[in-house]
Structures are given as C-alpha cells and as structure tokens.
C-alpha cells in the first residue's frame, strides 16, 4: 500500500495513492480503515507529511561507503539524535535557508514509519512494528554543526525535515537504490544495502531507549555525496520503490 495524507478544501484526510489517483480512506492507517468511494486526482490535493510523528529519531553515520568517504571508523552502535517535529514539511514545500548559517547541506535518507507503540523489541520482532518507508531529507546547517560540537541547532531549523510523499508498506528496506538530485544532477547515489545497521537493528536499538509511537519517524543515515544548497536550488530524494521527494530552497 501507498499511504498519503492530504489537504483538500480545508479538510485533512488519509488516502491510498495509486498512480496519479488518491482514494479517500476513513479510519486510521495504523489500525482499521476502510476505503470510501471517493477518488481524487493527485492535482486536486495538497500532499502533507504522510505521518504526524511524536518524534523524529535520526541515525548519524550509517553508510559504509560514506564512512569510507570520510575516513571514519565504522561505529559499533548507531549514533542517534533527534529532530523536532516543528521542522517537518511535506513534498513540494519550501526549505528555508536560515540567515544564521553559511552552509546548508542536503542528506538523502530512507525513513522508517513506526506502526504501533513499540518498546524493547528485538531485531527479529522489529519488522512487525514497521508500517512502511518514506523519503526524508535530513537538512543540516553544516557550519553550525561544526561550531557547536553537538547537533541540535544545526538539525532543528524550521523546514529542515522534509518527508514524503507517501508511506510505502509491504517492501523490504535493506536493499533499495537511494539518490539525491540537485537541480536534476545526481549528487548522492548508493543503496541501502550499504547501511551499517539494518532497519530492523535500528528499530530494535531505538526501542530499547524510548517508547516509539504510531507514526514516529526513524531516519537511517545518508550515503556519500552530501553537499550544500543555495537559494533557488531544487533537491529531490529518490528511493527505489519508495518514491520521490522534491523541495525547493528559499
Ligand atoms: Mg543525516
């Protein structure tokens, strides 16, 4: 399934996306829902972030090829940090380049959407707790990250968490082509099979620290090729089977 959240005529609803049509659903994508006999053209709706997380958990360095690029040691455990939900924006929304920063970077990432309240699960159990996957751009003020020595300011500006366009269920997360295109040019090009920690290992690890809720987002780190953006640039995170998330820098 391909779940979207959308606004139409002031109303926010969930739907199922198939090609360029959205079928309205009633109920809860995390529980019971039914498909209503109402279908909209994708052009008739505004897509919103596909979930409403209580938190966004991000994994730092998690790609072998990225670790090699940086000449860094392979981490023994996932390094995690949080992004505030106030940074969330949806597909086609604008990313605001803050005045405080001289270098804002894109980071294409695969994000996991949690299905239900999850605490202390093993890697084997983790799969049952994943609703699906979506595209995420872990936008980062790189200069402020270096200046502060910790990451909260650099990662937390409003609009620094573009996500979407949909939640794709019934796929495997650990072998997907992932790319970032800036103004149509491929800047990041890898595969989630390069991840040091698999999606199941990450969900298990985070669940041993904090209770995860339905709709929570866990993003899984970025491959090599991160780089800066300027005002006017278009950035697209493209992940095989998951979709394409486009945003413009202003
Ligand atoms: Mg990142």
Short mmCIF file of C-alpha atoms and ligand atoms in Angstrom, two decimals:
data_model
loop_
_atom_site.label_atom_id
_atom_site.label_comp_id
_atom_site.label_asym_id
_atom_site.label_seq_id
_atom_site.Cartn_x
_atom_site.Cartn_y
_atom_site.Cartn_z
CA UNK A 1 0.00 0.00 0.00
CA UNK A 2 0.96 3.58 -0.61
CA UNK A 3 -0.49 5.85 2.08
CA UNK A 4 -0.70 9.63 1.76
CA UNK A 5 -2.01 12.40 4.00
CA UNK A 6 -3.53 15.30 2.14
CA UNK A 7 -5.49 18.51 2.38
CA UNK A 8 -8.41 19.27 0.11
CA UNK A 9 -10.86 22.13 0.58
CA UNK A 10 -9.56 22.72 4.10
CA UNK A 11 -10.04 19.08 5.18
CA UNK A 12 -7.16 16.80 6.08
CA UNK A 13 -7.52 13.09 5.31
CA UNK A 14 -5.55 9.96 4.61
CA UNK A 15 -5.72 8.22 1.30
CA UNK A 16 -4.22 5.49 -0.81
CA UNK A 17 -2.17 6.63 -3.76
CA UNK A 18 -2.23 4.62 -6.95
CA UNK A 19 -0.52 6.16 -9.96
CA UNK A 20 -1.95 9.71 -10.01
CA UNK A 21 -5.19 8.97 -8.11
CA UNK A 22 -5.85 9.24 -4.38
CA UNK A 23 -8.61 7.09 -2.85
CA UNK A 24 -10.03 8.55 0.34
CA UNK A 25 -9.94 6.35 3.41
CA UNK A 26 -11.87 6.63 6.65
CA UNK A 27 -10.25 5.47 9.83
CA UNK A 28 -6.67 5.04 10.76
CA UNK A 29 -3.80 3.81 8.57
CA UNK A 30 -2.21 2.43 11.75
CA UNK A 31 -5.29 0.38 12.64
CA UNK A 32 -8.64 -0.19 11.00
CA UNK A 33 -9.66 1.79 7.99
CA UNK A 34 -11.99 1.44 5.05
CA UNK A 35 -11.74 2.77 1.53
CA UNK A 36 -14.52 5.23 0.80
CA UNK A 37 -15.93 5.53 -2.69
CA UNK A 38 -14.18 8.83 -3.36
CA UNK A 39 -11.22 9.24 -5.69
CA UNK A 40 -9.30 12.46 -6.35
CA UNK A 41 -6.79 13.38 -8.95
CA UNK A 42 -3.34 13.99 -7.43
CA UNK A 43 -3.53 17.53 -8.87
CA UNK A 44 -6.67 18.21 -6.78
CA UNK A 45 -4.99 17.65 -3.41
CA UNK A 46 -2.07 19.08 -1.42
CA UNK A 47 0.12 16.31 -0.06
CA UNK A 48 1.19 16.78 3.57
CA UNK A 49 3.87 14.95 5.57
CA UNK A 50 2.45 11.40 5.40
CA UNK A 51 2.60 10.89 9.18
CA UNK A 52 2.40 13.00 12.34
CA UNK A 53 5.29 11.73 14.46
CA UNK A 54 5.67 12.42 18.17
CA UNK A 55 9.41 12.43 17.48
CA UNK A 56 11.92 12.14 14.65
CA UNK A 57 14.86 9.93 15.54
CA UNK A 58 17.85 10.20 13.22
CA UNK A 59 20.86 7.94 12.84
CA UNK A 60 24.22 9.59 12.22
CA UNK A 61 26.92 7.86 10.18
CA UNK A 62 25.30 4.63 8.88
CA UNK A 63 26.61 4.00 5.36
CA UNK A 64 29.80 2.02 4.82
CA UNK A 65 30.58 3.96 1.65
CA UNK A 66 30.01 7.28 3.50
CA UNK A 67 32.27 6.19 6.40
CA UNK A 68 34.97 5.31 3.87
CA UNK A 69 34.50 8.67 2.12
CA UNK A 70 35.00 10.48 5.43
CA UNK A 71 37.84 8.18 6.55
CA UNK A 72 35.90 7.49 9.73
CA UNK A 73 35.77 4.35 11.84
CA UNK A 74 32.73 2.10 11.49
CA UNK A 75 30.53 2.82 14.53
CA UNK A 76 29.87 -0.12 16.86
CA UNK A 77 26.41 1.16 17.80
CA UNK A 78 24.05 3.53 16.00
CA UNK A 79 24.70 7.17 16.88
CA UNK A 80 21.29 8.76 17.27
CA UNK A 81 19.95 12.27 17.63
CA UNK A 82 16.51 13.92 17.49
CA UNK A 83 15.00 16.48 15.18
CA UNK A 84 11.98 18.49 16.41
CA UNK A 85 8.63 17.88 14.73
CA UNK A 86 8.39 21.65 14.17
CA UNK A 87 10.94 21.12 11.37
CA UNK A 88 8.57 18.90 9.35
CA UNK A 89 7.44 19.90 5.89
CA UNK A 90 5.84 17.90 3.10
CA UNK A 91 6.52 17.21 -0.56
CA UNK A 92 6.91 20.35 -2.71
CA UNK A 93 7.18 22.52 0.42
CA UNK A 94 9.97 25.09 0.66
CA UNK A 95 13.14 24.62 2.71
CA UNK A 96 14.17 27.94 4.27
CA UNK A 97 17.89 28.71 4.25
CA UNK A 98 18.39 30.34 7.68
CA UNK A 99 20.39 33.58 7.98
CA UNK A 100 22.35 32.08 10.86
CA UNK A 101 24.08 29.55 8.57
CA UNK A 102 26.53 29.91 5.68
CA UNK A 103 26.34 26.23 4.67
CA UNK A 104 23.13 24.25 4.46
CA UNK A 105 23.51 20.67 3.18
CA UNK A 106 21.05 18.09 1.85
CA UNK A 107 21.16 14.49 3.16
CA UNK A 108 19.02 11.89 1.34
CA UNK A 109 17.74 9.26 3.77
CA UNK A 110 15.34 6.34 3.95
CA UNK A 111 12.88 6.90 6.83
CA UNK A 112 11.03 4.19 8.74
CA UNK A 113 7.43 4.88 9.84
CA UNK A 114 6.50 3.08 13.06
CA UNK A 115 3.19 1.20 13.08
CA UNK A 116 2.27 0.97 16.75
CA UNK A 117 3.53 1.58 20.25
CA UNK A 118 6.89 -0.19 20.35
CA UNK A 119 9.20 -0.81 23.29
CA UNK A 120 12.09 -3.22 23.79
CA UNK A 121 11.74 -5.27 20.62
CA UNK A 122 14.43 -7.49 19.13
CA UNK A 123 15.64 -7.10 15.55
CA UNK A 124 13.59 -10.19 14.70
CA UNK A 125 10.43 -8.63 16.14
CA UNK A 126 11.08 -5.18 14.66
CA UNK A 127 9.59 -5.84 11.23
CA UNK A 128 6.09 -6.28 12.74
CA UNK A 129 6.35 -2.77 14.16
CA UNK A 130 7.16 -1.01 10.89
CA UNK A 131 4.23 0.39 8.89
CA UNK A 132 6.41 1.31 5.93
CA UNK A 133 9.03 3.60 4.46
CA UNK A 134 9.22 7.12 3.12
CA UNK A 135 11.82 9.57 1.77
CA UNK A 136 13.50 12.02 4.12
CA UNK A 137 15.92 14.91 3.67
CA UNK A 138 17.98 15.44 6.85
CA UNK A 139 18.74 19.09 6.04
CA UNK A 140 21.72 20.26 8.08
CA UNK A 141 23.44 23.59 8.76
CA UNK A 142 26.92 22.07 8.43
CA UNK A 143 28.85 25.09 9.69
CA UNK A 144 26.76 25.28 12.87
CA UNK A 145 27.19 21.54 13.46
CA UNK A 146 30.96 22.06 13.46
CA UNK A 147 30.75 25.25 15.51
CA UNK A 148 28.57 23.77 18.26
CA UNK A 149 30.17 20.33 18.53
CA UNK A 150 26.68 18.89 19.04
CA UNK A 151 23.90 18.79 16.54
CA UNK A 152 20.69 20.27 17.90
CA UNK A 153 20.93 23.75 16.38
CA UNK A 154 22.29 22.50 13.05
CA UNK A 155 19.50 19.98 12.56
CA UNK A 156 16.49 21.77 14.01
CA UNK A 157 15.62 24.84 11.94
CA UNK A 158 12.01 25.03 10.75
CA UNK A 159 11.64 23.25 7.38
CA UNK A 160 14.78 21.10 7.95
CA UNK A 161 12.76 17.85 7.95
CA UNK A 162 11.11 17.36 4.54
CA UNK A 163 9.34 13.99 4.38
CA UNK A 164 7.13 12.09 1.95
CA UNK A 165 5.43 11.84 -0.41
CA UNK A 166 3.84 8.60 0.87
CA UNK A 167 4.33 5.70 3.27
CA UNK A 168 5.04 2.57 1.27
CA UNK A 169 4.27 -0.69 3.07
CA UNK A 170 4.98 -4.30 2.11
CA UNK A 171 8.55 -3.71 0.93
CA UNK A 172 11.97 -4.59 2.32
CA UNK A 173 14.10 -1.64 3.45
CA UNK A 174 17.62 -3.02 3.29
CA UNK A 175 18.23 -3.17 -0.45
CA UNK A 176 16.93 -0.05 -2.17
CA UNK A 177 18.66 2.32 -4.55
CA UNK A 178 18.85 5.80 -2.99
CA UNK A 179 19.73 9.03 -4.79
CA UNK A 180 19.76 12.75 -4.32
CA UNK A 181 19.40 15.04 -7.30
CA UNK A 182 20.24 18.72 -7.08
CA UNK A 183 18.80 20.71 -9.98
CA UNK A 184 18.49 17.43 -11.88
CA UNK A 185 22.10 16.36 -11.31
CA UNK A 186 22.81 13.17 -9.32
CA UNK A 187 24.79 14.07 -6.19
CA UNK A 188 24.22 11.03 -3.98
CA UNK A 189 23.93 7.56 -5.46
CA UNK A 190 24.01 4.48 -3.26
CA UNK A 191 21.94 1.58 -1.96
CA UNK A 192 20.52 0.90 1.48
CA UNK A 193 22.46 -2.39 1.39
CA UNK A 194 25.42 -0.16 2.35
CA UNK A 195 23.84 0.59 5.72
CA UNK A 196 25.96 -0.44 8.69
CA UNK A 197 22.86 -1.09 10.81
CA UNK A 198 19.77 -2.55 9.11
CA UNK A 199 16.35 -1.01 9.57
CA UNK A 200 15.39 -3.83 11.97
CA UNK A 201 18.55 -3.33 14.05
CA UNK A 202 17.87 0.40 14.24
CA UNK A 203 14.23 -0.03 15.34
CA UNK A 204 15.31 -2.55 17.97
CA UNK A 205 18.11 -0.28 19.23
CA UNK A 206 15.93 2.84 19.49
CA UNK A 207 13.08 0.87 21.11
CA UNK A 208 15.43 -0.10 23.92
CA UNK A 209 15.90 3.61 24.67
CA UNK A 210 12.50 5.23 24.13
CA UNK A 211 8.91 4.17 23.57
CA UNK A 212 8.06 4.57 19.92
CA UNK A 213 4.54 5.57 18.91
CA UNK A 214 2.50 5.01 15.75
CA UNK A 215 3.68 7.50 13.14
CA UNK A 216 7.10 8.11 14.67
CA UNK A 217 9.87 8.54 12.14
CA UNK A 218 13.30 6.97 12.31
CA UNK A 219 15.66 8.05 9.56
CA UNK A 220 18.54 5.79 8.73
CA UNK A 221 21.51 7.98 7.77
CA UNK A 222 22.81 9.31 4.50
CA UNK A 223 25.12 7.87 1.80
CA UNK A 224 28.20 9.68 0.42
CA UNK A 225 27.99 12.87 -1.60
CA UNK A 226 26.34 15.30 0.81
CA UNK A 227 26.75 18.89 -0.28
CA UNK A 228 25.49 22.44 0.02
CA UNK A 229 22.42 24.10 -1.39
CA UNK A 230 21.74 27.71 -2.35
CA UNK A 231 18.52 29.65 -2.62
CA UNK A 232 16.59 28.56 -5.70
CA UNK A 233 18.03 25.04 -5.78
CA UNK A 234 15.70 22.08 -6.23
CA UNK A 235 16.55 18.95 -4.24
CA UNK A 236 14.96 15.56 -4.89
CA UNK A 237 15.39 12.49 -2.69
CA UNK A 238 14.64 9.45 -4.82
CA UNK A 239 14.38 5.95 -3.36
CA UNK A 240 13.58 2.81 -5.34
CA UNK A 241 10.01 1.58 -4.69
CA UNK A 242 9.51 4.36 -2.08
CA UNK A 243 9.15 7.46 -4.20
CA UNK A 244 10.49 10.88 -4.94
CA UNK A 245 10.51 13.84 -2.53
CA UNK A 246 11.04 17.25 -4.13
CA UNK A 247 11.66 20.56 -2.30
CA UNK A 248 12.97 23.99 -3.27
CA UNK A 249 15.36 26.11 -1.20
CA UNK A 250 14.27 29.67 -0.46
MG1 LIG B 1 21.59 12.52 8.44
#
